[in-house]
mmCIF file of C-alpha atoms in Angstrom:
data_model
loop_
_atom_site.group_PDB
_atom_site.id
_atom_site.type_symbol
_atom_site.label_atom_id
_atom_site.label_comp_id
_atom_site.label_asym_id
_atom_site.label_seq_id
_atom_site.Cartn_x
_atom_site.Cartn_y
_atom_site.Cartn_z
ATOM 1 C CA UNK A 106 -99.141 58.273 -1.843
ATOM 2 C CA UNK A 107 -96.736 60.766 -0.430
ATOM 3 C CA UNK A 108 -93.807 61.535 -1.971
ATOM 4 C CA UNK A 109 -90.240 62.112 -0.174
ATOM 5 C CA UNK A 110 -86.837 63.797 -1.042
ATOM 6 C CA UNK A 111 -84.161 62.227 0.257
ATOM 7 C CA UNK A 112 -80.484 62.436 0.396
ATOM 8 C CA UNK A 113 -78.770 58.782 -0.495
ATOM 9 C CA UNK A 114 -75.523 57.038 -2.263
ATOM 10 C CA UNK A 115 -76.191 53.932 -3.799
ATOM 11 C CA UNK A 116 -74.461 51.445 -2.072
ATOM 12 C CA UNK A 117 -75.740 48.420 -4.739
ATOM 13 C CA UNK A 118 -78.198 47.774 -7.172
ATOM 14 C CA UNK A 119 -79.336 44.131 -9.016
ATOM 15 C CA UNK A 120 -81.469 43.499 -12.328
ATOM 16 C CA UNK A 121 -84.994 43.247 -11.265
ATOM 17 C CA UNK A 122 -87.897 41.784 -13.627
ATOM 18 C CA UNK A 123 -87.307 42.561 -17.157
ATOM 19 C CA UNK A 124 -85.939 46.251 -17.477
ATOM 20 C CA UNK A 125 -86.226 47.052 -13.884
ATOM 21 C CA UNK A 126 -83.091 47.278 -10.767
ATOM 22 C CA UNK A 127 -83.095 47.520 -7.433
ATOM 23 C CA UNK A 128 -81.317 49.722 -5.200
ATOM 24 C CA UNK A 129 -79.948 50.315 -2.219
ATOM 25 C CA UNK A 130 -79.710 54.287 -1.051
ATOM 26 C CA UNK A 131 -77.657 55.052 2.197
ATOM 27 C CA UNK A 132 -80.287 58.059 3.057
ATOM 28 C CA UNK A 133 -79.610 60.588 5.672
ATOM 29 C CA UNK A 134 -83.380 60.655 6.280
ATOM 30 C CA UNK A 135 -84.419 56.696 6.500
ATOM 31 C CA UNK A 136 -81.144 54.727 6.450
ATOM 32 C CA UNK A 137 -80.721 52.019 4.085
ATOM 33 C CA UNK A 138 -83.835 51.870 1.687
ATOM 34 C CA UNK A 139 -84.451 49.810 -1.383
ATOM 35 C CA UNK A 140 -85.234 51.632 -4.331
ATOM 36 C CA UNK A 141 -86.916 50.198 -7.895
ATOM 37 C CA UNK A 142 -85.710 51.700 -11.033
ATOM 38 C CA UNK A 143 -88.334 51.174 -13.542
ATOM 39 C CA UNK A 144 -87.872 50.496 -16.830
ATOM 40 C CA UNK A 145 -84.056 51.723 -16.555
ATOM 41 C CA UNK A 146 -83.059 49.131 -18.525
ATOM 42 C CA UNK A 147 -84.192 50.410 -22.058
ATOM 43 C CA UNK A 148 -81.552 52.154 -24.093
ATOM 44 C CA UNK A 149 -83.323 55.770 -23.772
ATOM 45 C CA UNK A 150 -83.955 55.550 -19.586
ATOM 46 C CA UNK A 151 -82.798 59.247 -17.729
ATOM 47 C CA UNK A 152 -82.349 57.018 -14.639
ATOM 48 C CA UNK A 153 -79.979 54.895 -15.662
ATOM 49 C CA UNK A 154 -77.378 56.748 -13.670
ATOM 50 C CA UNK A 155 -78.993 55.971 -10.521
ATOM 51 C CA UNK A 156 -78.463 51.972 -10.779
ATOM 52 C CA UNK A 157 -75.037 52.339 -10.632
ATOM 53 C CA UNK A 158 -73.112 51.989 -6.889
ATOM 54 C CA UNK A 159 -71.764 55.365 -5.638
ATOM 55 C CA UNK A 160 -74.324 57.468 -7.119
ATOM 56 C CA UNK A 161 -75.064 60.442 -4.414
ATOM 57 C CA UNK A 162 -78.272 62.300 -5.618
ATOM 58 C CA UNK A 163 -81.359 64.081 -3.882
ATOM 59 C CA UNK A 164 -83.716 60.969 -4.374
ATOM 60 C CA UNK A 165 -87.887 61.513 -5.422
ATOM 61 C CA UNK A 166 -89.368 58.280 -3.580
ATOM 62 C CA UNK A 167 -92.811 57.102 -3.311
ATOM 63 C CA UNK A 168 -93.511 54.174 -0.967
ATOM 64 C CA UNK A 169 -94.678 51.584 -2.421
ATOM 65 C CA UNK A 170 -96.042 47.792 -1.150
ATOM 66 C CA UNK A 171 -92.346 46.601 -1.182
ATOM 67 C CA UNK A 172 -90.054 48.965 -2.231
ATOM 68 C CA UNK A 173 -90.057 53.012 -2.730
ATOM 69 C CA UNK A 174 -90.345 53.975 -6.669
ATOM 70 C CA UNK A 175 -87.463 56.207 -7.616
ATOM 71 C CA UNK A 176 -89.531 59.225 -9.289
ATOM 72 C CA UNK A 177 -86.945 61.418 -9.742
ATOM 73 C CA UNK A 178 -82.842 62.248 -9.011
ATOM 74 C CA UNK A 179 -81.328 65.361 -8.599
ATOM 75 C CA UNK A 180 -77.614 63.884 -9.665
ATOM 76 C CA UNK A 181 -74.903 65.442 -7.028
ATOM 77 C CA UNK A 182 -72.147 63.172 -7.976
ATOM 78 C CA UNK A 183 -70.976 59.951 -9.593
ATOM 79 C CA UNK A 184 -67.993 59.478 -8.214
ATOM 80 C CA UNK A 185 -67.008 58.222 -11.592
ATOM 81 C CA UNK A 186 -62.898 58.259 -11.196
ATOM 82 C CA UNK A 187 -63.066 55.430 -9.225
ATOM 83 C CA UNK A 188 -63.722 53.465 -12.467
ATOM 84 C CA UNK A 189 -60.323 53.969 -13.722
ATOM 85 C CA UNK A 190 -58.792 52.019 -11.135
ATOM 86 C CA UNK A 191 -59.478 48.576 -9.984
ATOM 87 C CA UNK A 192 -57.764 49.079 -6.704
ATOM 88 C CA UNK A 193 -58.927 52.055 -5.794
ATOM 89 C CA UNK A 194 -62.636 50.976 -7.224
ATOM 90 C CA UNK A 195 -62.377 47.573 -5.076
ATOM 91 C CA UNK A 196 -61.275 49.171 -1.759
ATOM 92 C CA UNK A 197 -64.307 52.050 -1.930
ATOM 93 C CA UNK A 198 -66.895 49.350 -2.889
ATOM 94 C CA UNK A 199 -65.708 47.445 0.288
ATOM 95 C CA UNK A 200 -66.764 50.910 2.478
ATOM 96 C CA UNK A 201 -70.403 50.314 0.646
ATOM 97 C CA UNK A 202 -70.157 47.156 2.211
ATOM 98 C CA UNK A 203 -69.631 47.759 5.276
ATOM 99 C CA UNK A 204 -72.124 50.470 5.306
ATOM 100 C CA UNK A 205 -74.638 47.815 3.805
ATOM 101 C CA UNK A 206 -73.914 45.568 6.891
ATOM 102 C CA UNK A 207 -73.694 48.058 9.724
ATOM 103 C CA UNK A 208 -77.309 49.776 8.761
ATOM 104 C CA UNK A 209 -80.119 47.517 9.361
ATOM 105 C CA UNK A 210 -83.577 48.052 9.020
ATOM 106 C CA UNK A 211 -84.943 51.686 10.939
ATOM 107 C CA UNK A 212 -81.447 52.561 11.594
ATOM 108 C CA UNK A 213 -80.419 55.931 10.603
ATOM 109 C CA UNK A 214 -76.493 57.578 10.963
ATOM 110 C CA UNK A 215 -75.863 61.290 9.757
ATOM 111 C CA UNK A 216 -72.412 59.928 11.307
ATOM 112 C CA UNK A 217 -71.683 57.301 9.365
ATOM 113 C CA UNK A 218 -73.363 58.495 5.679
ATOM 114 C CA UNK A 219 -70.898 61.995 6.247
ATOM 115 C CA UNK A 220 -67.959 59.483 7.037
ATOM 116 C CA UNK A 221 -68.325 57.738 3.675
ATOM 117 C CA UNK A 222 -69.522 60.739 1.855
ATOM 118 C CA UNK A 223 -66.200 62.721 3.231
ATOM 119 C CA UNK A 224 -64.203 59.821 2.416
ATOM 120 C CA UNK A 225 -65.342 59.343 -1.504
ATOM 121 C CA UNK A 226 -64.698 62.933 -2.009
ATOM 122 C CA UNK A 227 -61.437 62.685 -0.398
ATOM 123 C CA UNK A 228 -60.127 59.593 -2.672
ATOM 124 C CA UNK A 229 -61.295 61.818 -5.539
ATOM 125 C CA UNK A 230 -60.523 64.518 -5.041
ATOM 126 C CA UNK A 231 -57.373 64.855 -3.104
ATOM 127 C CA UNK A 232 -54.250 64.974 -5.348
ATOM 128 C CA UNK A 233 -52.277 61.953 -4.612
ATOM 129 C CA UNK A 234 -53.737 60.958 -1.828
ATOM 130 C CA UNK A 235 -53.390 57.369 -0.656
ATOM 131 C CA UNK A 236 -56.760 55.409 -0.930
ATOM 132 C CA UNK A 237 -55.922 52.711 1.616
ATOM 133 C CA UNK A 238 -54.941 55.204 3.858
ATOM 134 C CA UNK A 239 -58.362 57.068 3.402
ATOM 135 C CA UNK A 240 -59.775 53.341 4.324
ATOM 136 C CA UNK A 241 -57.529 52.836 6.950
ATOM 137 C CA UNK A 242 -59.095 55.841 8.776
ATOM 138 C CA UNK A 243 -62.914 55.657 7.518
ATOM 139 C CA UNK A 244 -62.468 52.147 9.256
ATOM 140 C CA UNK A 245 -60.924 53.923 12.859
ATOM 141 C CA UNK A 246 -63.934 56.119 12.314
ATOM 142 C CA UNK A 247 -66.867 53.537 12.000
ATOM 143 C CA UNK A 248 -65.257 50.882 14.902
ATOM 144 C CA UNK A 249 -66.149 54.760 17.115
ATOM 145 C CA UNK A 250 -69.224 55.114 15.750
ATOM 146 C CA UNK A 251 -70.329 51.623 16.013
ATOM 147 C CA UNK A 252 -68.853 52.134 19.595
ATOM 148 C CA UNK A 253 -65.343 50.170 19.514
ATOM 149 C CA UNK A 254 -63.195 53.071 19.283
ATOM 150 C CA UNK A 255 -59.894 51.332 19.593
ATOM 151 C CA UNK A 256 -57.489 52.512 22.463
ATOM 152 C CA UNK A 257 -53.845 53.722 22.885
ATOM 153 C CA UNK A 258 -53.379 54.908 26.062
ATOM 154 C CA UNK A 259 -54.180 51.694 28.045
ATOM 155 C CA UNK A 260 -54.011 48.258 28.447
ATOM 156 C CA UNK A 261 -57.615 46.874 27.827
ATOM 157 C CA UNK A 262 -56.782 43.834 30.052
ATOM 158 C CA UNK A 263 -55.207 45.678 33.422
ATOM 159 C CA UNK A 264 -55.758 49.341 32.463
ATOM 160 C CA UNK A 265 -52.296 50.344 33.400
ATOM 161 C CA UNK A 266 -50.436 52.637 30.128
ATOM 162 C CA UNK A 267 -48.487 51.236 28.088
ATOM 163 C CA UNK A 268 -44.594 50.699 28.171
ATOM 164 C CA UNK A 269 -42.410 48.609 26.276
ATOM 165 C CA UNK A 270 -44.353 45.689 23.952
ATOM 166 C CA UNK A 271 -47.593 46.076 22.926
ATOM 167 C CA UNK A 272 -50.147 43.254 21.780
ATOM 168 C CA UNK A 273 -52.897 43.409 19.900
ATOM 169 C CA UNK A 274 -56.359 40.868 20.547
ATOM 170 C CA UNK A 275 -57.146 39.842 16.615
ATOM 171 C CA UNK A 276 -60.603 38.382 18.389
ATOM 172 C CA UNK A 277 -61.876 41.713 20.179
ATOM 173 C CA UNK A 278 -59.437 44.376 18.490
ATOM 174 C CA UNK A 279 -58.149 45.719 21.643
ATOM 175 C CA UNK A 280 -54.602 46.348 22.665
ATOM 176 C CA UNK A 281 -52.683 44.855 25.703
ATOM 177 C CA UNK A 282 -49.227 45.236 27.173
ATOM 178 C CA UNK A 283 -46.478 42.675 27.391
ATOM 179 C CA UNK A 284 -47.278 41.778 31.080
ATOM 180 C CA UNK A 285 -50.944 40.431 30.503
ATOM 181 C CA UNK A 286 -51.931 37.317 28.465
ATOM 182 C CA UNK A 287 -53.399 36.563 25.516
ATOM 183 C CA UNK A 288 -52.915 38.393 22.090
ATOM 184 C CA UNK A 289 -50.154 38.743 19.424
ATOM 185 C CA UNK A 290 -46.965 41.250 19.463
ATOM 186 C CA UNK A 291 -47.851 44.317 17.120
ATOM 187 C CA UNK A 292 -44.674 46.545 15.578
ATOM 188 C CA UNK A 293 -44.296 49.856 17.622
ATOM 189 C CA UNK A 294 -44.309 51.524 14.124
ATOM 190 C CA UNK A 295 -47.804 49.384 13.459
ATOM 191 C CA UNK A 296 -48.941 50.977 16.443
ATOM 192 C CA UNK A 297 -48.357 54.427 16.959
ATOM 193 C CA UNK A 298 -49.076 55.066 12.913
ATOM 194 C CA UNK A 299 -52.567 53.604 13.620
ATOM 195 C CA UNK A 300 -52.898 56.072 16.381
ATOM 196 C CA UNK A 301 -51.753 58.805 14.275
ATOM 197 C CA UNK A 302 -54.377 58.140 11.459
ATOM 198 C CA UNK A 303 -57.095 57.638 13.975
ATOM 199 C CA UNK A 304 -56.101 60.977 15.517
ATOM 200 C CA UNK A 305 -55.937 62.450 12.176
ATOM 201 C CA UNK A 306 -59.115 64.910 10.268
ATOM 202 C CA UNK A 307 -59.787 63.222 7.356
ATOM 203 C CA UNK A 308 -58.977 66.618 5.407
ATOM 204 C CA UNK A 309 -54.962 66.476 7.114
ATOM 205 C CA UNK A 310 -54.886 62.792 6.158
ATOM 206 C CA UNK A 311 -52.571 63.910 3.695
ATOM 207 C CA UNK A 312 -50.216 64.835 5.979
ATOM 208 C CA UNK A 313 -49.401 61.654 7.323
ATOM 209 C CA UNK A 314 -46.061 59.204 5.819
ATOM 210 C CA UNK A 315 -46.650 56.019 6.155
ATOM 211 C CA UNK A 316 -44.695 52.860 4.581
ATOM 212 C CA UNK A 317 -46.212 50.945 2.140
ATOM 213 C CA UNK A 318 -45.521 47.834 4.245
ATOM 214 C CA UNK A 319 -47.229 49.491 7.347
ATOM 215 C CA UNK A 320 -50.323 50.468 5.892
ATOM 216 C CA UNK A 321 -50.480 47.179 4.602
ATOM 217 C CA UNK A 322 -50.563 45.342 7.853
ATOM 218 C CA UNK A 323 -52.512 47.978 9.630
ATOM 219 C CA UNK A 324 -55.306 47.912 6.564
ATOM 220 C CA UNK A 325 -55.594 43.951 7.088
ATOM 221 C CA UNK A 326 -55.792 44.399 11.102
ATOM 222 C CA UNK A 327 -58.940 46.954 10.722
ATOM 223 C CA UNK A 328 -60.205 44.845 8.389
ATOM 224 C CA UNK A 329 -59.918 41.506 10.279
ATOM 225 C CA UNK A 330 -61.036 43.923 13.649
ATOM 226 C CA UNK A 331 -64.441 45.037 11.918
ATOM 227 C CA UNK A 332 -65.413 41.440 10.289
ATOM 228 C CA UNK A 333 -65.348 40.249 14.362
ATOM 229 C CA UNK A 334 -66.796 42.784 15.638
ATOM 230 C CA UNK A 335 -69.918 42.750 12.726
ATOM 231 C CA UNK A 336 -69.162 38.971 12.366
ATOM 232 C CA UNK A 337 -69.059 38.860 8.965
ATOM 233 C CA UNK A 338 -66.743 38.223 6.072
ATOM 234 C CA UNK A 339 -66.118 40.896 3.277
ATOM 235 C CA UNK A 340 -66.969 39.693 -0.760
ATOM 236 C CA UNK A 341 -65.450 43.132 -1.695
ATOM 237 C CA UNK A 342 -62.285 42.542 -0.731
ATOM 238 C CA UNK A 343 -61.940 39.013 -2.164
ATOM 239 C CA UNK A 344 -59.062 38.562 -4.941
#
């Protein structure tokens, strides 16, 4: 059987068996894959690394009836700061998530593995950076690349530009202005700070001041805009 090399994170991993786990690697090369660990379990495994979410690694895989057998990883990164705080730990494991729901069997997305790639390293290793706000704007970037890139220079209703009140759709994520129906008033501050991030490189997110309040409310309307638009509800983010 042929054996590949491929670039992954591991976006979760179970107990398989009796000193087995199973993986799942966000590849470059084959999208989502599931991955046995054998034997990584016992106290003296090498591998045991690799069963643990986050891990980003050049991955040995031979296909296999069911699953491809981890061989081999070339170890890139843990990620392991993310263990000393819950928060921060909870909202990244949400972005496995939604990586875990957006790639389904034979899809593949250099986009969207870079996006959460960029944005771990940017949690980690930006001084005092915000992690929400890092969330905030991987979200703006997969609602593009799963082709819902939200819009702030027109009404999604009449297509006219917007002046005075603006609403917001909570059902298709889309923003409307005061003269058409449907949807619920969003803060001009809620509004044009959600622009800003969304406009914003990932590596100048830094740069932008945002209230704790704000990001708050913007967080929970990406959030609530991403479950209806992948119709699903998110177990990472459950207190």
């Amino acid at each position: 059987m042929e054996e590949l090399t491929v670039t992954g994170i591991v976006l979760s991993s179970m107990p398989y068996k009796d000193k087995d786990k199973l993986i799942h690697i966000f590849t470059v090369e084959l999208g989502v894959v599931t991955g046995i660990l054998k034997g990584v379990a016992a106290a003296n495994s090498k591998l045991k690394f690799a069963g643990q979410p986050f891990c980003f690694g050049s991955f040995d895989i031979v296909k296999s009836s069911d699953f491809y057998v981890v061989k081999g990883v070339d170890l890139i990164d843990t990620f392991f700061d993310l263990t000393s705080d819950y928060e921060n730990f909870r909202l990244c494991n949400f972005m496995l998530e939604v990586c875990k729901i957006i790639m389904k069997p034979n899809i593949i997305s250099e986009s969207l593995f870079l996006t959460l790639l960029k944005t771990l390293q940017n949690v980690v290793y930006t001084e005092d950076i915000n992690t929400k706000l890092c969330v905030v704007k991987f979200m703006t970037t997969v609602l593009e690349i799963i082709g819902y890139k939200l819009n702030f220079d027109t009404c999604d209703n009449c297509g006219m530009k917007f002046v005075g009140d603006i609403k917001i759709d909570i059902y298709s994520g889309t923003f409307r202005c005061a003269n058409c129906s449907g949807g619920e008033l969003i803060s001009k501050q809620d509004f044009v700070t959600l622009k800003i991030i969304q406009n914003t490189p990932l590596d100048k997110l830094k740069t932008v001041k945002v209230s704790t309040d704000c990001l708050n409310r913007i967080f929970d309307l990406c959030v609530l805009d991403l479950s209806n638009r992948l119709n699903c509800k998110f177990k990472s983010l459950k207190e």
